[in-house]
Short mmCIF file of C-alpha atoms in Angstrom, two decimals:
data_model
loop_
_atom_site.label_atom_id
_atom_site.label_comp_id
_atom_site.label_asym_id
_atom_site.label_seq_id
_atom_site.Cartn_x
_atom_site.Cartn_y
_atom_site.Cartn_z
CA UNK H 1 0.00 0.00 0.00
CA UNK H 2 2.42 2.42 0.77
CA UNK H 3 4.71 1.72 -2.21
CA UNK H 4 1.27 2.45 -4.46
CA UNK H 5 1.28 5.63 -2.31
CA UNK H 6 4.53 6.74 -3.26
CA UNK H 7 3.66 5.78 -7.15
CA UNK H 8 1.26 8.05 -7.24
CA UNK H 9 2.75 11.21 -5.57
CA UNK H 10 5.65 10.49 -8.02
CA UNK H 11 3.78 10.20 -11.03
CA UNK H 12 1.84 13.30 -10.28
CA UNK H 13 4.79 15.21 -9.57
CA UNK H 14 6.54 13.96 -13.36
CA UNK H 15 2.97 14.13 -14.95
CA UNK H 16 2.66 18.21 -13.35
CA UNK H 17 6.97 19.37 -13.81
CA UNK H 18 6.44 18.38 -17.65
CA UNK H 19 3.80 19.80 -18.00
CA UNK H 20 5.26 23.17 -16.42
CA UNK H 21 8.64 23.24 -18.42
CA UNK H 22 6.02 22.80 -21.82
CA UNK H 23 4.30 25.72 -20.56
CA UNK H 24 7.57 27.53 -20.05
CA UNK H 25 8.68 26.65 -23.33
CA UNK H 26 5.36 27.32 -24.87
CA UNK H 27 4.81 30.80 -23.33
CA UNK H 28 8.71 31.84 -24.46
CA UNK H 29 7.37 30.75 -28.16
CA UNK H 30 3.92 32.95 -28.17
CA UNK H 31 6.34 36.09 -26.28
CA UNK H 32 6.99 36.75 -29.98
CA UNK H 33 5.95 35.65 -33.44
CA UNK H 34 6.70 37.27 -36.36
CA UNK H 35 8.03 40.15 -34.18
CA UNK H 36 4.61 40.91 -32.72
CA UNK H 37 3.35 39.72 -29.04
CA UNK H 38 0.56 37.60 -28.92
CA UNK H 39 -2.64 37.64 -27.00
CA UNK H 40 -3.09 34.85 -24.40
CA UNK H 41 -6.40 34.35 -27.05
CA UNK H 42 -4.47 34.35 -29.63
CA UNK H 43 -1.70 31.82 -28.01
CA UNK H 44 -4.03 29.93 -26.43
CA UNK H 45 -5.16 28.72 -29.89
CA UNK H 46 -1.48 27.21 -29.97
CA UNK H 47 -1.22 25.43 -26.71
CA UNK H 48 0.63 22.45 -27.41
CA UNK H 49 -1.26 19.11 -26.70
CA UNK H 50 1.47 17.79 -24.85
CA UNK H 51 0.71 20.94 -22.33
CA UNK H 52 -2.90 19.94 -21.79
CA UNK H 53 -2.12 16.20 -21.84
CA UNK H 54 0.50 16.31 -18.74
CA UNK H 55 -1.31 18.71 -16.53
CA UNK H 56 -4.46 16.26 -17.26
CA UNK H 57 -2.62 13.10 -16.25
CA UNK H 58 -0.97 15.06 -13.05
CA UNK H 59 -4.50 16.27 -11.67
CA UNK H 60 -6.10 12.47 -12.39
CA UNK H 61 -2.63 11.08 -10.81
CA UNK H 62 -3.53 13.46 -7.97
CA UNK H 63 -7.47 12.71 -8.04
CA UNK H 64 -6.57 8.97 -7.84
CA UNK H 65 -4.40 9.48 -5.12
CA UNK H 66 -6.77 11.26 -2.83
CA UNK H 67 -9.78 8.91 -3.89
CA UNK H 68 -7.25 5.73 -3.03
CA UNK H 69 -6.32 7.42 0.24
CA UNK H 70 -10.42 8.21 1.00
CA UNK H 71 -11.38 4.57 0.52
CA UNK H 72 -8.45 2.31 0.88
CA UNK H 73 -5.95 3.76 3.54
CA UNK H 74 -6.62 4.01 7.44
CA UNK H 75 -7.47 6.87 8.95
CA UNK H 76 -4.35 8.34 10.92
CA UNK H 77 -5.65 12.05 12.74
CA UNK H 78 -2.84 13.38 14.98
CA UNK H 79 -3.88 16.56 17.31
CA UNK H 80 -0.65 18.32 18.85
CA UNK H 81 -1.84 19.55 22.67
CA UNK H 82 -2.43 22.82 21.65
CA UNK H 83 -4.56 21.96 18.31
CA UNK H 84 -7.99 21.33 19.97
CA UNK H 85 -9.96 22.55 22.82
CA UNK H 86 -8.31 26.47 23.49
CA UNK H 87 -9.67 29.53 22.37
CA UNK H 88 -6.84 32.35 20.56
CA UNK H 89 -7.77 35.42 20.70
CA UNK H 90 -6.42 39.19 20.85
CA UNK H 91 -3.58 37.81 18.49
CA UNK H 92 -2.29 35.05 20.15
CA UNK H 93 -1.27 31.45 18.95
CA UNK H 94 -2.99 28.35 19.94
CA UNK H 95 0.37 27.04 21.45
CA UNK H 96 0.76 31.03 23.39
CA UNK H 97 -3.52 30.69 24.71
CA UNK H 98 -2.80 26.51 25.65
CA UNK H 99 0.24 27.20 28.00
CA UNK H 100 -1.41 30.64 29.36
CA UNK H 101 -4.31 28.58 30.43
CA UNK H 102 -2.80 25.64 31.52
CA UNK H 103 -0.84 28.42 33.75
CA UNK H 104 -3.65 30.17 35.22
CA UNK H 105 -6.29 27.37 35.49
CA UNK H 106 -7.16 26.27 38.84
CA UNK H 107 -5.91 22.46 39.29
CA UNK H 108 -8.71 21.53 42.66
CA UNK H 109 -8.17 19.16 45.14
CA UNK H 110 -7.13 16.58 42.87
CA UNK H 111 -6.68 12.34 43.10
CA UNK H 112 -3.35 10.23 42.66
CA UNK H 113 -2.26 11.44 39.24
CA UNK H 114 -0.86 7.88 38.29
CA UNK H 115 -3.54 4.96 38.79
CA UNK H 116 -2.45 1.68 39.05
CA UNK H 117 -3.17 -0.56 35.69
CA UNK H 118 -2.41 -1.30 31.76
CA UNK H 119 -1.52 1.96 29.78
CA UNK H 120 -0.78 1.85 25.86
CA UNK H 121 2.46 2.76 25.13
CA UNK H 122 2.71 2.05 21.48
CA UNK H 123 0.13 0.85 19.11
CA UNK H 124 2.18 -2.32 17.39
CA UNK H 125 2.07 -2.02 13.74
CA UNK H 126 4.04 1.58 14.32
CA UNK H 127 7.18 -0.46 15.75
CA UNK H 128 8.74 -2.98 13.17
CA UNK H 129 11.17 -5.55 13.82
CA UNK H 130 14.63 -4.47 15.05
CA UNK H 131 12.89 -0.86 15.91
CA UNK H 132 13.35 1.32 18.69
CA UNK H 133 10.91 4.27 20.00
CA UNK H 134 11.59 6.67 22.85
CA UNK H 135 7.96 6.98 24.61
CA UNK H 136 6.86 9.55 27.44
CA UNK H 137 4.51 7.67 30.06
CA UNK H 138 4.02 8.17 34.09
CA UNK H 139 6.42 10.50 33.72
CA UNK H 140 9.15 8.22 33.10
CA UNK H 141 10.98 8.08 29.48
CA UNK H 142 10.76 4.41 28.41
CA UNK H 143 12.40 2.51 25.44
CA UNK H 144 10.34 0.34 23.16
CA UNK H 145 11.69 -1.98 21.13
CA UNK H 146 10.71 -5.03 19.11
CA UNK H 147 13.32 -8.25 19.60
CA UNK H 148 14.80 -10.04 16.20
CA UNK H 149 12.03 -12.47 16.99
CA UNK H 150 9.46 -10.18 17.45
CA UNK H 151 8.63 -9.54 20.80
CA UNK H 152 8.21 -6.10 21.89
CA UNK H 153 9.86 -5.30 25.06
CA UNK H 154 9.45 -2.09 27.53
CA UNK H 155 13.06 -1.01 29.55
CA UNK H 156 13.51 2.37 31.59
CA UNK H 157 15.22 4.53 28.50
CA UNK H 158 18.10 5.73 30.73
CA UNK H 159 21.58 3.86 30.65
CA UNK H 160 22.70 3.09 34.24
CA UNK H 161 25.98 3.48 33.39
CA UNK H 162 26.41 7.13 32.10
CA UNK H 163 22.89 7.95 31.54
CA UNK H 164 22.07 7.65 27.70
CA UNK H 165 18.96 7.17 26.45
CA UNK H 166 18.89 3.74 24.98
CA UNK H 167 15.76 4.94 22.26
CA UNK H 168 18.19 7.62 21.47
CA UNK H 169 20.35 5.93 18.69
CA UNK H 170 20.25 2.71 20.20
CA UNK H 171 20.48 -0.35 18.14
CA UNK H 172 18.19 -3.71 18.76
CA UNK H 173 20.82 -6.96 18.61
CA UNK H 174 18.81 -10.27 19.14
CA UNK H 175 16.89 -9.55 22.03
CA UNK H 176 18.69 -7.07 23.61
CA UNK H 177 18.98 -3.26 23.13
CA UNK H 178 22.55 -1.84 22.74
CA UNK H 179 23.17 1.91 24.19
CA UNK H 180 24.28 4.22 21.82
CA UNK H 181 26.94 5.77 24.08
CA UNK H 182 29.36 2.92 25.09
CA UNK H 183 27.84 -0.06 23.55
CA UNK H 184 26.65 -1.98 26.67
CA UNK H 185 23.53 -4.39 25.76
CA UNK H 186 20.64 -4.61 27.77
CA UNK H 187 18.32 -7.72 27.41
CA UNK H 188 14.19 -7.49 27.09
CA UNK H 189 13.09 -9.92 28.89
CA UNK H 190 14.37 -8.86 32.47
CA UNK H 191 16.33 -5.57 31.64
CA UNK H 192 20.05 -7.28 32.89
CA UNK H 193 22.84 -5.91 31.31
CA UNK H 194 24.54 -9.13 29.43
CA UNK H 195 27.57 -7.31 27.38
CA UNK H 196 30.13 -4.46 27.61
CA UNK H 197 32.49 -4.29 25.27
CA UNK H 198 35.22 -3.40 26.91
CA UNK H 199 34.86 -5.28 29.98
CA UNK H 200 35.91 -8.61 31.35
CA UNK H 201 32.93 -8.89 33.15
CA UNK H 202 29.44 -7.69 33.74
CA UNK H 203 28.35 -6.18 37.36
CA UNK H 204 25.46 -8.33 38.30
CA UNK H 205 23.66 -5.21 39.56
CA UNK H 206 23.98 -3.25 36.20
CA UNK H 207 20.67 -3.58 34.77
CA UNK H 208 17.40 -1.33 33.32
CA UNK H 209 14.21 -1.56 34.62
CA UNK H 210 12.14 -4.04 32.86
CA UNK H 211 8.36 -3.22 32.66
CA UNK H 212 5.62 -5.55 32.48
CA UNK H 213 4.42 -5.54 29.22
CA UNK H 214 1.97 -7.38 26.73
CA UNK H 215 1.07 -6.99 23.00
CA UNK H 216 -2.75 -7.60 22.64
CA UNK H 217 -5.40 -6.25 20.32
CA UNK H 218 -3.23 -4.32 18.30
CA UNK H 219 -1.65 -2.30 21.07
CA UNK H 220 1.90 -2.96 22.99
CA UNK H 221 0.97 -1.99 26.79
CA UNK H 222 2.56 -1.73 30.07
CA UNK H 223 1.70 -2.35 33.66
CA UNK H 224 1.95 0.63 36.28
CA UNK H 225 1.56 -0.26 40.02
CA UNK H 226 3.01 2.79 42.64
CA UNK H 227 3.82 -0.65 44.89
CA UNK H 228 5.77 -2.42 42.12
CA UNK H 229 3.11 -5.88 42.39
CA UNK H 230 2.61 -7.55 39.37
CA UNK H 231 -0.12 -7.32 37.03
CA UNK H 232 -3.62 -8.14 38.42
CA UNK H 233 -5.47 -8.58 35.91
CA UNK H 234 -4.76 -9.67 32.42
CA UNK H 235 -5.94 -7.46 29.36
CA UNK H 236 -8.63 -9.39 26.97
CA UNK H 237 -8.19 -10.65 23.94
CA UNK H 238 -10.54 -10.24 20.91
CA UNK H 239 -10.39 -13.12 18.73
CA UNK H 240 -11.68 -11.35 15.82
CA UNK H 241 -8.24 -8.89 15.77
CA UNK H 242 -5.99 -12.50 16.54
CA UNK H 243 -7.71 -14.37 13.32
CA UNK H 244 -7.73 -11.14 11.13
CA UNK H 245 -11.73 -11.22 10.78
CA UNK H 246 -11.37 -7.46 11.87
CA UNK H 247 -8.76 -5.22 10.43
CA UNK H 248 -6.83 -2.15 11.23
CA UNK H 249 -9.18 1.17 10.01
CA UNK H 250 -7.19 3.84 11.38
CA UNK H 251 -6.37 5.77 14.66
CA UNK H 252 -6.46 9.51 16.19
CA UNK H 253 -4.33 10.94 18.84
CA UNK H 254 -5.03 13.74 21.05
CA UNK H 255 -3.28 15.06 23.83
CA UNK H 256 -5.34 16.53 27.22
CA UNK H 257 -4.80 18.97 29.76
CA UNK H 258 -6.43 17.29 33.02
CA UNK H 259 -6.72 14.49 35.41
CA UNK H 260 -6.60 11.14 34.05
CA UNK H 261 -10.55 10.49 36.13
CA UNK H 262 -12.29 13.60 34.68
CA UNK H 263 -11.98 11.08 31.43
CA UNK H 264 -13.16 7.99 31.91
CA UNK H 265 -15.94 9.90 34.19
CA UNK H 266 -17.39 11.04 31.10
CA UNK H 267 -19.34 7.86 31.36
CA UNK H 268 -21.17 7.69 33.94
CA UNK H 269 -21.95 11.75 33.43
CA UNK H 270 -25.11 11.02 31.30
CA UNK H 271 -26.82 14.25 31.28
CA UNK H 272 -24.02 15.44 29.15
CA UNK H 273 -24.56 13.35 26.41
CA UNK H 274 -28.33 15.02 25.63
CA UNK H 275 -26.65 18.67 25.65
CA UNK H 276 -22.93 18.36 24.71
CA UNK H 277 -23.22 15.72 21.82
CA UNK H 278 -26.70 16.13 20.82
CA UNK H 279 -25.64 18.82 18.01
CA UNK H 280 -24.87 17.05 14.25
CA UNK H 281 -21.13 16.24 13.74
CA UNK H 282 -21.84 19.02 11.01
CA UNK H 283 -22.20 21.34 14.09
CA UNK H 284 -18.49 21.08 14.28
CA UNK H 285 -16.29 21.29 17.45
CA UNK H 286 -15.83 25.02 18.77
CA UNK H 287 -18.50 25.36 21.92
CA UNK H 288 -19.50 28.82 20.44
CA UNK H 289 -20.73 27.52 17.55
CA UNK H 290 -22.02 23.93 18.21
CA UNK H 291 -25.95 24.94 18.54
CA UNK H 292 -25.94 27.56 15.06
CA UNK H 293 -29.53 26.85 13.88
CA UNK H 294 -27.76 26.23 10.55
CA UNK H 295 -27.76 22.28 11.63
CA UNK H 296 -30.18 22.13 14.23
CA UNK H 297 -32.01 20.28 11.57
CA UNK H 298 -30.09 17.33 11.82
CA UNK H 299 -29.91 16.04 15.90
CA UNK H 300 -27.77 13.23 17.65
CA UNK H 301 -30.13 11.25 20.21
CA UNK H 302 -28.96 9.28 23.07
CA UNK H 303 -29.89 6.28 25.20
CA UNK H 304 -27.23 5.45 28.22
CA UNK H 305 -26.47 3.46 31.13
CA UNK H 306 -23.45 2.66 33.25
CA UNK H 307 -22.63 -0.03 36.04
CA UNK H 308 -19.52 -1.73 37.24
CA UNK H 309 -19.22 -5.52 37.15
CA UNK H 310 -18.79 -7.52 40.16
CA UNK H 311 -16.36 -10.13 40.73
CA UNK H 312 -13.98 -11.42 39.47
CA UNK H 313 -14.05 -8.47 37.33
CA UNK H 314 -14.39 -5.73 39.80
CA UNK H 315 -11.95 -3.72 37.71
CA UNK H 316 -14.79 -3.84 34.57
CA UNK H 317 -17.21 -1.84 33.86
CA UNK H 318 -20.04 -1.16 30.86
CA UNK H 319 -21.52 1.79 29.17
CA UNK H 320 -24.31 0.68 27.30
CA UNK H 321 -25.24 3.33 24.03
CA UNK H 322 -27.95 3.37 22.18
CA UNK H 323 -27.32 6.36 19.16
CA UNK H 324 -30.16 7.57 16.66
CA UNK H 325 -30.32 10.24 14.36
CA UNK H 326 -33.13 12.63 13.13
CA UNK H 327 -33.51 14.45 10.23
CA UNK H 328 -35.78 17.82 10.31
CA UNK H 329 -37.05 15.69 13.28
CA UNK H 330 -37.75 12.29 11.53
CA UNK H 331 -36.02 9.41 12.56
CA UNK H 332 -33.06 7.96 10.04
CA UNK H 333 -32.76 4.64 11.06
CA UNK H 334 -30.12 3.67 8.62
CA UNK H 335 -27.40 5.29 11.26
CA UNK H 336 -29.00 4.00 14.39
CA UNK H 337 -25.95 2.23 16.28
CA UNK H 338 -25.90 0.30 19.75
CA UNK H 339 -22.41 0.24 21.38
CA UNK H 340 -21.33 -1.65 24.08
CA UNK H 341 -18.16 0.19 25.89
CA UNK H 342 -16.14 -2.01 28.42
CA UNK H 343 -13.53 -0.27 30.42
CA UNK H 344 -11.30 -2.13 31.85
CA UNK H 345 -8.72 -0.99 34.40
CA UNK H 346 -8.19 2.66 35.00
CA UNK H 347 -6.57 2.95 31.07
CA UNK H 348 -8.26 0.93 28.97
CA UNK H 349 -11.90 0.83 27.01
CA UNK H 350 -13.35 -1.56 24.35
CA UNK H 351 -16.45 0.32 22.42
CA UNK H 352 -18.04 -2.24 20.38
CA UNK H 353 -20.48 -1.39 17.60
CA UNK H 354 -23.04 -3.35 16.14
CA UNK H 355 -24.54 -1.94 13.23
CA UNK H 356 -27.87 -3.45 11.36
CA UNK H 357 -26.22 -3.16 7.81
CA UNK H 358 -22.79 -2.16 7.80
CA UNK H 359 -21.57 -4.80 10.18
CA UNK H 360 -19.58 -4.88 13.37
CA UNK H 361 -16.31 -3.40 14.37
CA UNK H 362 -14.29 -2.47 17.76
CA UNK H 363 -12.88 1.00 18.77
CA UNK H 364 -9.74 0.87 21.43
CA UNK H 365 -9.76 4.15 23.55
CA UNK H 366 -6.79 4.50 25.65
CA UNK H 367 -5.82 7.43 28.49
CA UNK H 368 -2.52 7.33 29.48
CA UNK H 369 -0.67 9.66 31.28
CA UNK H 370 2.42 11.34 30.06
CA UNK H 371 2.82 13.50 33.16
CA UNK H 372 0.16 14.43 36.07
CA UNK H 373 -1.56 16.51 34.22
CA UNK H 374 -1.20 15.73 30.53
CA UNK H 375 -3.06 12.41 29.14
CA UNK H 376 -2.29 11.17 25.55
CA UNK H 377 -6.07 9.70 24.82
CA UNK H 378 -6.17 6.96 21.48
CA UNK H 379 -8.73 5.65 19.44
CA UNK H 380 -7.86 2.70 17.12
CA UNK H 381 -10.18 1.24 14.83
CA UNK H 382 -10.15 -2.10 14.03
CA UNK H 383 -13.54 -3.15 11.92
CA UNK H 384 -15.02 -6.42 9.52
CA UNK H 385 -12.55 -6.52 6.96
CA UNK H 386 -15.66 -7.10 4.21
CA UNK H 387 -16.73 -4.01 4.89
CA UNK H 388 -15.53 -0.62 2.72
CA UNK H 389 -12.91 0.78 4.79
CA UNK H 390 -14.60 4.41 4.21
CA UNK H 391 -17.28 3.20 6.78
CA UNK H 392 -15.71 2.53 9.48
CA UNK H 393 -13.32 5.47 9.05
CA UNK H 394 -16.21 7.80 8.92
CA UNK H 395 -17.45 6.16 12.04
CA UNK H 396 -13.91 6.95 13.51
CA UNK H 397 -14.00 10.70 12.36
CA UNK H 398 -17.30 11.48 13.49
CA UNK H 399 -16.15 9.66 16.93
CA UNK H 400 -13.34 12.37 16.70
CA UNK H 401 -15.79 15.59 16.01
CA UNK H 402 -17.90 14.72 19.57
CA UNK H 403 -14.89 13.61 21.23
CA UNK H 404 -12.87 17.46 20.81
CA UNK H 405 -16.21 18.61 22.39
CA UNK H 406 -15.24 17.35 25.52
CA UNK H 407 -11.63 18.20 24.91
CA UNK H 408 -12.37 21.72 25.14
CA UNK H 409 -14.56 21.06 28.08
CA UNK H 410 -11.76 18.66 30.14
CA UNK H 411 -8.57 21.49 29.09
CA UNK H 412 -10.12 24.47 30.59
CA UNK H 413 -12.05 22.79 33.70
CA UNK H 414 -10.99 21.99 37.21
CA UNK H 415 -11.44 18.87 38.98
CA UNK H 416 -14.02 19.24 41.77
CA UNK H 417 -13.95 16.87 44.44
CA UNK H 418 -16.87 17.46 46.16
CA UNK H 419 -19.40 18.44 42.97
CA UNK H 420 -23.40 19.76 43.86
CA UNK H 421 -25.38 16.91 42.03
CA UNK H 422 -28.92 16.21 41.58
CA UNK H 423 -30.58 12.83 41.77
CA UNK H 424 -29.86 12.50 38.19
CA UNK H 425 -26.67 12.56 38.65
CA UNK H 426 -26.02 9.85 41.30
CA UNK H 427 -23.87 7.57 38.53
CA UNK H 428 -21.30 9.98 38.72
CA UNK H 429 -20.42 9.17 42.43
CA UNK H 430 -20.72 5.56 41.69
CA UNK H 431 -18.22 5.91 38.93
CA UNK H 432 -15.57 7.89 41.30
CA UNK H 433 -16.30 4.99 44.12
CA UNK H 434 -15.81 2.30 41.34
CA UNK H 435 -12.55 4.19 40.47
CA UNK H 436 -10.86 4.37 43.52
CA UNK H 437 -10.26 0.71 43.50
CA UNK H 438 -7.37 1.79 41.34
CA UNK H 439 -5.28 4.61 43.57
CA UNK H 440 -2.92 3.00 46.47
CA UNK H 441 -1.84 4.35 49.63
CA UNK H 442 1.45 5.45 47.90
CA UNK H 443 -0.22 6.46 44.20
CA UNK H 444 1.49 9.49 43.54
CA UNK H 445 0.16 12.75 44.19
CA UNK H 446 0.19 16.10 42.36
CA UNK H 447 2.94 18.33 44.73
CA UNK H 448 3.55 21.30 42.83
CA UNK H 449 2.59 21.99 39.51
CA UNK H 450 5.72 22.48 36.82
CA UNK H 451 5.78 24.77 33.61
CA UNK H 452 8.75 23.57 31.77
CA UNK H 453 6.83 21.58 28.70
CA UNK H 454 5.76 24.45 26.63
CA UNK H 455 4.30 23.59 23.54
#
């Protein structure tokens, strides 16, 4: 696929540059003709078909491309922190209004900033064999890297030696990563430092944290506990990903200025659904703007419920979605959709749709930290792979519209411990009791807020 993707940006890009140096050479011709200058009327009668035939076949070259692109390639939507969710005004940037609210906003009385639980590091098809990727997460730097046989392992990325960062330059031999600085290797599978170079023999205590990792659904993910126990609970498996059934539709990325909770809280916080998301994905994503009677024709309706499981999956719980839309206030049943979302652990959500004709698919949301206050959230699409990749990626983009709603609510909010609710309202305490199964005695806490990441 991506070798047909580079065809056809190079064939456009021969098809358009002759075309331009035959236009050159044709308008240096019609400057003068019989020593007279020629109207571009006159001239035009002239225009060589060679002229018209390459700047043809580099638009259809670039018409294909973006036509391929719309209904064969994955969707791949990348927000920087400061793209979504701030408002620039009196001049400013987006990057100048994020940090100048991130400054000034008031942070609350908040949880543990670090949960314990799976977080996605990577998502695996973006690490190849023999590959290494420096990743922020928990505020720790990590190296990722995939074995010579293929399994992806997670080390701290700093060498214990000098301090390097292995992701930095560091080369993957075997099963081990090698630092860039003085060459000393580092296996996966426990972190122990097997090899240096110059040395007769290796210190038994010169090793890298190891975390505990697994590679499952698609995604590479590690395990965070403040007390250093092992893993818990094990991530599911869908079968349908494993056997191929579903396939790989695309993924966005957005970064989020809050608490990790005020997230996965969104669930349980029904009401919001019937004003926040109840304006047409037409409707767009700025706040001001959202309920213009330009759309208010078309209207997103909601059905919800949440509740935690119960042993032995006490760390579970389901939001069941029913979604309809109406059309100058008749019901289009064609794009009526019941989804099933499963979160599972503090990090982790499975949103399964079911749709009548276009078939079923799974969407992977992930909230990880990167630091206290900064979450990188993921959606990953994996859907039937008989079904036209352009539907599953327009379920994914309009996922993406509603979902920078809330990311201008969650990046210019505080976290309010103790919130007035009505009756209505009582999931949302549920959903913070259900959460605190996840925060320790020593879960890390929020001491002083730093501004050194500007964006």
């Amino acid at each position: 696929n991506m070798d047909f993707h580079n065809v056809l940006k190079v064939a456009a890009g021969v098809a358009l540059g002759l075309g331009a140096c035959t236009l050159v050479d044709w308008q240096g011709r019609t400057q003068s003709a019989g020593g007279r200058h020629l109207s571009w009327k006159q001239a035009a009668l002239g225009v060589p078909a060679s002229l018209l035939i390459c700047i043809l076949a580099g638009l259809s070259v670039i018409a294909a491309h973006r036509l391929y692109e719309l209904l064969f390639c994955p969707l791949e939507l990348l927000r920087a922190p400061e793209d979504v969710g701030y408002i620039a005004e009196d001049g400013r940037s987006k990057a100048q209004t994020a940090n100048q609210v991130r400054r000034r906003r008031k942070i609350g009385e908040l949880p543990p900033v670090y949960p314990n639980g799976w977080f996605r590091v990577l998502d695996s098809h973006l690490l190849e064999r023999g590959e290494v990727k420096n990743v922020s997460v928990l505020g720790e730097q990590v190296a990722v890297f995939r074995a010579q046989n293929g399994k992806a392992h997670v080390l701290d990325a700093y060498c214990p030696h000098l301090g390097a960062n292995l992701a930095v330059g560091g080369r993957v031999l075997g099963d081990c990563i090698e630092c860039p600085f003085h060459g000393w290797q580092f296996r996966g599978g426990d972190g122990k430092c097997v090899k240096i170079p110059y040395a007769e023999k290796v210190p038994e205590f010169a090793k890298v944290r190891r975390w505990p990792s697994c590679e499952v659904n698609g995604l590479i993910l590690v395990w965070f506990h403040c007390d250093g126990k092992d893993p818990e609970w094990t991530v599911p498996e869908y079968e349908e990903i494993t056997q191929g059934k579903w396939v790989y539709r695309g993924r966005t990325e957005h970064f989020i200025n809050a608490h990790i909770e005020e997230i996965p809280e969104n669930a349980a916080d029904l009401a919001h659904l019937g004003h926040l998301h109840t304006p047409s994905m037409t409707s767009g994503v700025d706040l001001r703007y959202t309920n213009s009677k330009t759309w208010e024709f078309l209207r997103h309706d909601w059905k919800a419920r949440w509740e935690p499981e119960s042993e032995p999956n006490k760390h579970c719980s389901q939001m069941f979605v029913e979604h309809s839309l109406t059309v100058f206030g008749l019901h289009c049943p064609l794009l009526d959709v019941d989804v099933v979302a499963r979160q599972v652990g503090p990090g982790l959500v499975f949103l399964l749709f079911n749709h009548y004709y276009f078939g079923r698919g799974l969407l992977v949301h992930c909230v990880t930290p990167v630091e206290p206050l900064l979450q990188c959230v993921s959606h990953t699409m994996f859907y039937q792979s008989n079904v036209p990749p352009v539907v599953p990626k327009f379920i994914l983009r309009s996922e993406s519209i509603q979902f920078e709603r809330d990311v201008m609510i969650w990046n210019n909010k505080k976290y309010n411990p103790k919130p007035v609710l009505v009756k209505e309202d009582s999931a949302i305490q549920k959903h913070r009791r259900w959460y605190s199964q996840f925060y320790s005695e020593n879960s890390p806490r929020l001491k002083l807020q730093h501004d050194s990441l500007d964006f």
